[in-house]
Short mmCIF file of C-alpha atoms and ligand atoms in Angstrom, two decimals:
data_model
loop_
_atom_site.label_atom_id
_atom_site.label_comp_id
_atom_site.label_asym_id
_atom_site.label_seq_id
_atom_site.Cartn_x
_atom_site.Cartn_y
_atom_site.Cartn_z
CA MET M 21 -39.00 -9.85 77.82
CA SER M 22 -35.63 -11.18 78.81
CA TYR M 23 -32.62 -8.97 79.33
CA SER M 24 -28.97 -9.71 78.60
CA ASN M 25 -26.62 -10.59 81.45
CA GLN M 26 -24.95 -7.24 80.95
CA GLU M 27 -28.26 -5.40 81.32
CA LEU M 28 -29.20 -7.42 84.41
CA LEU M 29 -25.83 -6.76 86.01
CA LYS M 30 -26.21 -3.07 85.34
CA MET M 31 -29.62 -3.02 87.04
CA TYR M 32 -28.14 -4.88 90.02
CA GLU M 33 -25.29 -2.37 90.26
CA GLN M 34 -27.67 0.58 90.00
CA MET M 35 -29.87 -0.76 92.81
CA GLN M 36 -26.85 -1.53 94.96
CA PHE M 37 -25.44 1.94 94.27
CA SER M 38 -28.61 3.47 95.69
CA ARG M 39 -28.64 1.07 98.65
CA LEU M 40 -25.01 1.80 99.63
CA PHE M 41 -25.46 5.52 99.03
CA GLU M 42 -28.45 5.63 101.39
CA GLU M 43 -26.60 3.53 103.96
CA LYS M 44 -23.81 6.11 103.80
CA LEU M 45 -26.41 8.83 104.46
CA ILE M 46 -27.65 6.89 107.51
CA ALA M 47 -24.10 6.66 108.84
CA LEU M 48 -23.57 10.41 108.36
CA ILE M 49 -26.92 11.27 109.98
CA ASN M 50 -26.08 9.05 112.97
CA GLU M 51 -22.70 10.72 113.34
CA GLY M 52 -24.53 14.06 113.47
CA GLY M 53 -22.78 15.16 110.29
CA LEU M 54 -25.83 15.70 108.13
CA PRO M 55 -28.62 18.04 109.21
CA GLY M 56 -32.04 18.00 107.54
CA PHE M 57 -34.55 15.38 106.47
CA TYR M 58 -33.70 12.44 104.24
CA HIS M 59 -36.49 10.30 102.81
CA LEU M 60 -34.86 6.99 102.08
CA ALA M 61 -36.01 4.47 99.51
CA ILE M 62 -34.21 1.44 100.94
CA GLY M 63 -36.23 -1.62 99.93
CA GLN M 64 -37.88 0.24 97.02
CA GLU M 65 -34.91 0.43 94.65
CA ALA M 66 -36.44 -1.74 91.92
CA VAL M 67 -39.20 0.74 91.09
CA GLN M 68 -36.99 3.67 90.14
CA VAL M 69 -34.05 1.65 88.81
CA GLY M 70 -36.46 -0.34 86.63
CA ALA M 71 -37.85 2.94 85.31
CA VAL M 72 -34.48 4.59 84.76
CA SER M 73 -33.20 1.55 82.88
CA ALA M 74 -36.23 1.70 80.58
CA MET M 75 -35.59 5.33 79.63
CA SER M 76 -33.75 6.43 76.52
CA LYS M 77 -31.69 9.57 76.06
CA GLU M 78 -34.70 11.70 75.03
CA ASP M 79 -36.75 10.86 78.12
CA TYR M 80 -37.26 12.88 81.31
CA PHE M 81 -37.76 11.88 84.93
CA LEU M 82 -39.84 13.81 87.42
CA ALA M 83 -38.72 13.01 90.94
CA THR M 84 -40.45 13.08 94.33
CA HIS M 85 -39.04 13.61 97.82
CA ARG M 86 -38.05 9.91 97.83
CA SER M 87 -36.06 9.59 94.64
CA HIS M 88 -32.48 8.66 95.47
CA PRO M 89 -32.54 5.42 93.41
CA ALA M 90 -33.33 7.41 90.28
CA LEU M 91 -31.27 10.48 91.07
CA VAL M 92 -28.01 8.75 91.99
CA ASN M 93 -28.18 6.93 88.69
CA LEU M 94 -29.21 9.85 86.50
CA LEU M 95 -27.14 12.67 87.91
CA ASP M 96 -23.46 13.49 88.14
CA THR M 97 -22.33 12.05 91.50
CA ASN M 98 -19.90 14.85 92.36
CA LYS M 99 -22.40 17.59 91.62
CA PHE M 100 -25.09 15.67 93.50
CA ILE M 101 -22.98 15.26 96.65
CA CYS M 102 -21.89 18.90 96.36
CA GLU M 103 -25.58 19.85 96.68
CA LEU M 104 -25.97 17.49 99.63
CA LEU M 105 -23.12 19.26 101.40
CA GLY M 106 -24.45 22.71 100.49
CA ARG M 107 -21.64 23.55 98.05
CA TYR M 108 -21.91 26.20 95.35
CA GLU M 109 -20.98 23.62 92.71
CA GLY M 110 -24.11 21.60 93.58
CA TYR M 111 -27.13 21.39 91.27
CA ASN M 112 -28.91 24.20 93.11
CA GLN M 113 -25.77 26.02 94.19
CA GLY M 114 -26.14 24.47 97.63
CA LYS M 115 -29.64 25.84 98.21
CA GLY M 116 -31.92 22.84 98.00
CA TRP M 117 -31.10 19.17 98.21
CA GLU M 118 -34.67 17.95 97.83
CA HIS M 119 -35.51 20.05 94.78
CA ILE M 120 -32.70 19.05 92.49
CA SER M 121 -33.26 19.34 88.77
CA SER M 122 -31.03 19.23 85.74
CA LYS M 123 -31.66 20.22 82.17
CA LYS M 124 -28.59 18.30 81.03
CA GLU M 125 -29.58 15.02 82.67
CA LYS M 126 -33.31 15.56 81.98
CA VAL M 127 -34.40 15.51 85.60
CA LEU M 128 -37.43 17.66 86.39
CA PRO M 129 -37.73 19.20 89.84
CA ALA M 130 -39.42 17.45 92.73
CA SER M 131 -41.81 19.56 94.76
CA GLY M 132 -42.16 19.47 98.54
CA ASP M 133 -45.83 20.16 97.95
CA LEU M 134 -47.30 16.69 97.60
CA GLY M 135 -48.81 15.87 94.20
CA VAL M 136 -47.75 19.13 92.58
CA GLY M 137 -45.19 17.29 90.48
CA VAL M 138 -47.93 15.64 88.45
CA PRO M 139 -49.42 18.72 86.69
CA LEU M 140 -45.90 20.06 86.32
CA ALA M 141 -44.83 16.87 84.54
CA VAL M 142 -47.97 16.91 82.40
CA GLY M 143 -47.24 20.50 81.33
CA PHE M 144 -43.70 19.55 80.51
CA ALA M 145 -44.78 16.52 78.47
CA TRP M 146 -47.32 18.68 76.67
CA ALA M 147 -44.52 21.10 75.78
CA LEU M 148 -42.48 18.20 74.37
CA LYS M 149 -45.45 17.24 72.20
CA ALA M 150 -46.01 20.82 71.04
CA GLN M 151 -42.33 21.07 70.11
CA LYS M 152 -42.54 17.73 68.28
CA LYS M 153 -39.76 16.28 70.42
CA GLU M 154 -39.29 12.55 70.93
CA GLY M 155 -39.14 12.57 74.73
CA VAL M 156 -41.49 10.96 77.23
CA VAL M 157 -41.80 12.06 80.86
CA ILE M 158 -41.71 9.41 83.58
CA CYS M 159 -43.74 11.00 86.34
CA LEU M 160 -43.05 9.40 89.72
CA CYS M 161 -45.72 9.76 92.37
CA GLY M 162 -46.28 8.16 95.81
CA ASP M 163 -49.44 6.35 96.88
CA GLY M 164 -50.23 9.17 99.31
CA ALA M 165 -49.87 11.80 96.61
CA THR M 166 -52.56 10.12 94.52
CA SER M 167 -55.17 11.38 97.00
CA GLU M 168 -54.29 15.00 96.12
CA GLY M 169 -56.50 16.92 93.70
CA ASN M 170 -53.56 18.01 91.58
CA VAL M 171 -52.86 14.41 90.62
CA HIS M 172 -56.39 13.86 89.31
CA GLU M 173 -56.43 17.11 87.36
CA GLY M 174 -53.03 16.33 85.88
CA MET M 175 -53.95 12.78 84.86
CA ASN M 176 -57.20 13.96 83.31
CA MET M 177 -55.42 16.58 81.21
CA ALA M 178 -52.71 14.15 80.15
CA ALA M 179 -55.26 11.67 78.83
CA LEU M 180 -57.38 14.34 77.16
CA PHE M 181 -54.46 16.01 75.38
CA LYS M 182 -52.65 12.71 74.72
CA VAL M 183 -49.35 13.90 76.14
CA PRO M 184 -46.27 11.66 76.20
CA ILE M 185 -46.16 10.69 79.86
CA VAL M 186 -46.01 7.58 82.04
CA PHE M 187 -47.47 7.91 85.54
CA LEU M 188 -45.43 5.64 87.77
CA ILE M 189 -47.10 5.31 91.15
CA GLU M 190 -44.69 3.99 93.74
CA ASN M 191 -47.04 2.37 96.23
CA ASN M 192 -44.88 1.77 99.30
CA GLN M 193 -48.11 1.31 101.28
CA TRP M 194 -47.56 4.22 103.64
CA ALA M 195 -47.95 7.99 103.48
CA ILE M 196 -46.09 9.06 106.63
CA SER M 197 -48.26 7.34 109.30
CA THR M 198 -51.29 6.65 107.07
CA PRO M 199 -51.49 3.10 105.74
CA TYR M 200 -52.83 2.53 102.25
CA ALA M 201 -56.16 1.11 103.50
CA LYS M 202 -56.90 4.30 105.47
CA GLN M 203 -56.51 6.71 102.59
CA THR M 204 -58.48 5.16 99.78
CA ALA M 205 -61.22 2.59 99.27
CA ALA M 206 -59.73 1.69 95.87
CA LYS M 207 -58.34 -1.83 95.85
CA ASN M 208 -55.45 -0.68 93.74
CA LEU M 209 -54.36 2.60 92.23
CA SER M 210 -54.05 1.54 88.62
CA THR M 211 -57.86 1.37 88.41
CA ARG M 212 -57.89 5.17 88.61
CA ALA M 213 -56.54 5.27 85.06
CA ALA M 214 -59.83 4.01 83.57
CA SER M 215 -61.75 7.02 84.87
CA TYR M 216 -59.58 9.29 82.70
CA GLY M 217 -59.64 7.01 79.68
CA MET M 218 -56.15 5.62 80.18
CA THR M 219 -54.92 2.07 80.69
CA GLY M 220 -53.50 1.11 84.07
CA VAL M 221 -51.63 -1.86 85.46
CA THR M 222 -50.52 -2.98 88.93
CA ILE M 223 -47.21 -4.83 89.13
CA ASP M 224 -44.72 -6.20 91.67
CA GLY M 225 -42.52 -3.17 92.34
CA ASN M 226 -39.80 -5.34 93.86
CA ASP M 227 -39.17 -7.10 90.58
CA VAL M 228 -36.83 -4.81 88.67
CA GLU M 229 -37.16 -6.71 85.39
CA LYS M 230 -40.95 -6.55 85.54
CA VAL M 231 -40.81 -2.81 86.27
CA ARG M 232 -38.43 -2.21 83.39
CA GLU M 233 -40.48 -4.23 80.95
CA THR M 234 -43.73 -2.51 81.96
CA VAL M 235 -42.21 0.96 81.81
CA GLU M 236 -40.65 0.22 78.40
CA GLU M 237 -44.06 -0.74 77.03
CA ALA M 238 -45.65 2.33 78.59
CA ILE M 239 -42.94 4.60 77.14
CA ASN M 240 -43.56 3.17 73.67
CA LYS M 241 -47.28 3.84 74.03
CA ALA M 242 -46.68 7.32 75.42
CA ARG M 243 -44.48 8.23 72.44
CA LYS M 244 -47.50 7.48 70.26
CA GLY M 245 -49.68 9.77 72.36
CA GLU M 246 -51.09 7.19 74.75
CA PRO M 247 -50.32 8.03 78.37
CA SER M 248 -50.87 5.32 81.00
CA VAL M 249 -50.60 4.51 84.69
CA ILE M 250 -48.37 1.92 86.35
CA GLU M 251 -48.76 1.13 90.03
CA ALA M 252 -45.61 -0.57 91.33
CA VAL M 253 -46.23 -2.14 94.72
CA THR M 254 -43.34 -2.12 97.16
CA TYR M 255 -42.76 -1.30 100.84
CA ARG M 256 -41.06 1.49 102.78
CA TRP M 257 -38.59 -0.22 105.11
CA LYS M 258 -37.46 2.88 106.99
CA GLY M 259 -39.27 5.73 108.74
CA HIS M 260 -40.88 8.43 106.62
CA PHE M 261 -37.56 10.24 106.94
CA GLU M 262 -34.40 8.79 108.44
CA GLY M 263 -34.57 8.92 112.21
CA GLU M 264 -38.39 8.92 112.36
CA PRO M 265 -39.09 5.79 114.41
CA GLY M 266 -42.31 4.67 112.69
CA LEU M 267 -44.06 3.81 115.96
CA TYR M 268 -47.40 3.71 114.14
CA ARG M 269 -46.72 0.42 112.42
CA ASN M 270 -46.24 -3.15 113.50
CA PRO M 271 -42.54 -4.16 113.43
CA GLN M 272 -43.60 -7.61 112.23
CA GLU M 273 -45.10 -6.07 109.11
CA VAL M 274 -41.77 -4.40 108.38
CA GLU M 275 -39.82 -7.59 109.06
CA GLU M 276 -42.08 -9.51 106.74
CA ALA M 277 -41.66 -6.93 103.97
CA MET M 278 -37.89 -6.95 104.37
CA LYS M 279 -37.83 -10.60 103.35
CA ASN M 280 -38.79 -9.39 99.90
CA CYS M 281 -35.67 -7.32 99.20
CA PRO M 282 -35.50 -6.34 95.51
CA VAL M 283 -31.71 -6.16 95.47
CA LYS M 284 -31.27 -9.56 97.13
CA LYS M 285 -33.84 -11.07 94.78
CA LEU M 286 -31.94 -10.07 91.65
CA LYS M 287 -28.59 -10.93 93.26
CA GLU M 288 -29.75 -14.46 94.09
CA LYS M 289 -31.13 -14.97 90.60
CA LEU M 290 -27.90 -13.81 88.98
CA MET M 291 -25.79 -15.95 91.31
CA ALA M 292 -27.93 -19.02 90.65
CA GLN M 293 -27.47 -18.62 86.89
CA GLY M 294 -23.73 -17.97 87.27
CA THR M 295 -23.86 -14.37 86.01
CA LEU M 296 -22.69 -13.08 89.37
CA THR M 297 -20.08 -14.61 91.68
CA VAL M 298 -19.17 -13.87 95.31
CA ASP M 299 -15.98 -12.17 94.07
CA MET M 300 -17.95 -10.02 91.66
CA VAL M 301 -20.40 -9.00 94.41
CA GLU M 302 -17.48 -7.89 96.58
CA LYS M 303 -15.81 -6.03 93.72
CA ILE M 304 -19.06 -4.22 92.82
CA ASP M 305 -19.48 -3.10 96.45
CA GLN M 306 -15.86 -1.97 96.68
CA ASP M 307 -16.18 0.06 93.49
CA ILE M 308 -19.43 1.69 94.64
CA VAL M 309 -18.02 2.54 98.08
CA ALA M 310 -14.93 4.04 96.40
CA ARG M 311 -17.10 6.06 94.00
CA ILE M 312 -19.21 7.43 96.85
CA LYS M 313 -16.11 8.24 98.94
CA ALA M 314 -14.46 10.02 96.01
CA ALA M 315 -17.56 12.17 95.52
CA PHE M 316 -17.75 13.06 99.23
CA ASP M 317 -14.01 13.90 99.25
CA TYR M 318 -14.50 16.06 96.15
CA ALA M 319 -17.51 17.85 97.66
CA ALA M 320 -15.77 18.43 100.99
CA LYS M 321 -13.08 20.43 99.14
CA SER M 322 -15.53 22.31 96.96
CA PRO M 323 -16.23 25.88 98.21
CA LEU M 324 -19.37 26.82 100.10
CA PRO M 325 -21.40 29.69 98.60
CA THR M 326 -20.17 33.14 99.51
CA GLU M 327 -22.45 35.43 101.50
CA GLU M 328 -23.52 37.13 98.25
CA GLN M 329 -24.20 33.84 96.48
CA THR M 330 -26.29 32.68 99.43
CA VAL M 331 -28.77 35.52 98.93
CA ASP M 332 -28.84 35.30 95.15
CA TYR M 333 -32.29 33.78 94.80
CA LYS M 334 -32.58 33.45 91.05
CA MET M 335 -31.86 29.74 91.41
CA VAL M 336 -34.85 29.26 93.68
CA TYR M 337 -37.24 30.64 91.06
CA ALA M 338 -35.70 28.80 88.14
CA THR M 339 -35.20 25.38 89.64
CA TYR M 340 -35.58 23.45 86.43
CA LEU M 341 -32.65 25.21 84.86
CA GLY M 342 -30.56 24.11 87.84
CA GLY M 343 -26.86 24.82 87.58
CA ASP M 344 -27.28 25.54 83.87
CA LEU M 345 -28.15 29.13 84.71
CA GLN M 346 -24.54 29.78 85.60
C1 TPP B 401 -49.90 19.15 99.98
C2 TPP B 401 -49.10 18.42 101.01
N1 TPP B 401 -49.75 17.79 102.00
C3 TPP B 401 -49.03 17.13 102.94
C4 TPP B 401 -47.66 17.13 102.90
C5 TPP B 401 -46.86 16.42 103.95
N2 TPP B 401 -46.32 15.18 103.41
C6 TPP B 401 -45.06 15.08 102.97
S1 TPP B 401 -44.68 13.56 102.37
C7 TPP B 401 -46.24 13.00 102.73
C8 TPP B 401 -46.62 11.56 102.46
C9 TPP B 401 -46.30 11.17 101.11
O1 TPP B 401 -46.72 9.86 100.90
P1 TPP B 401 -46.50 9.18 99.51
O2 TPP B 401 -47.00 10.03 98.43
O3 TPP B 401 -47.05 7.81 99.62
O4 TPP B 401 -44.91 9.15 99.38
P2 TPP B 401 -43.86 8.38 100.30
O5 TPP B 401 -43.43 9.34 101.37
O6 TPP B 401 -44.51 7.18 100.85
O7 TPP B 401 -42.75 8.05 99.37
C10 TPP B 401 -47.02 14.00 103.29
C11 TPP B 401 -48.42 13.81 103.72
C12 TPP B 401 -47.03 17.82 101.84
N3 TPP B 401 -45.70 17.82 101.71
N4 TPP B 401 -47.78 18.46 100.90
MG1 MG B 402 -46.14 6.10 100.12
#
């Protein structure tokens, strides 16, 4: 499958948006201006951007704790940054950055409980089928999460009940300090699909076009009641969360992986074919930085929750409805 220059440029911009957004988070964390834990996906942008660009308006995305590349591109930037800064206008009224969901933008809530997102996504996809809706759920899941029982039960049910779902396993080769080889004897994770009666494929997760093409095919199959598994292999450049030094791994391994940057790869291809110029690269970066700054400025002026709003917990129990409850 080949994509138009316009589509390729859009994928480049979406990956770069995530990269610059996460670099802004790093700067804020280093300044001491951002408390909490931020699981960055720098170096992994192609997996989620490839998936998001394959989705159509009816489709849903189930996030994990490491989902900025998808979320920054699916959600409203102002409302997203409002949540980051704990503002009432944020998706969860300032109560939970990592569990953002939105009915409007079709983003299903990530769970801090590893692997729990999978049965949740399967249930959601099953509901879409029961309601005879067109949508497919893209269910993101880390390599570490695939060792959780919930994931197996969810995949088994999905295949049995033929629900419209695509399991996208983002194999960044680490689950906190556990390397892939120490958590499973399986050579790759797509082989798991066969045991549930699904098809599975392992692809280069740093090739955004390949991810998009594979997810598009899987979405088409899922719409016909054929769920499947995609393992997209990439690498986590940063610590498990920003600031975690990653002393358990060899710096040379990280350096080696960083040579395979998905954003740089697409940029070089587009420059070589004349679709992207140095001036355009600069302009894209300037526009993204301005967009991020505008959202932070907006959020900084947006009110914090009042004392009463802070203890109004209905949002916590109805995460999927997000701000729509208001
Ligand atoms: C049930 C459960 N066990 C353990 C944890 C702690 N934990 C949080 S993230 C994580 C590793 C996740 O690895 P992976 O699924 O590969 O995602 P990645 O962080 O690499 O994106 C673990 C063990 C948890 N949140 N929930
Ligand atoms: Mg992982």
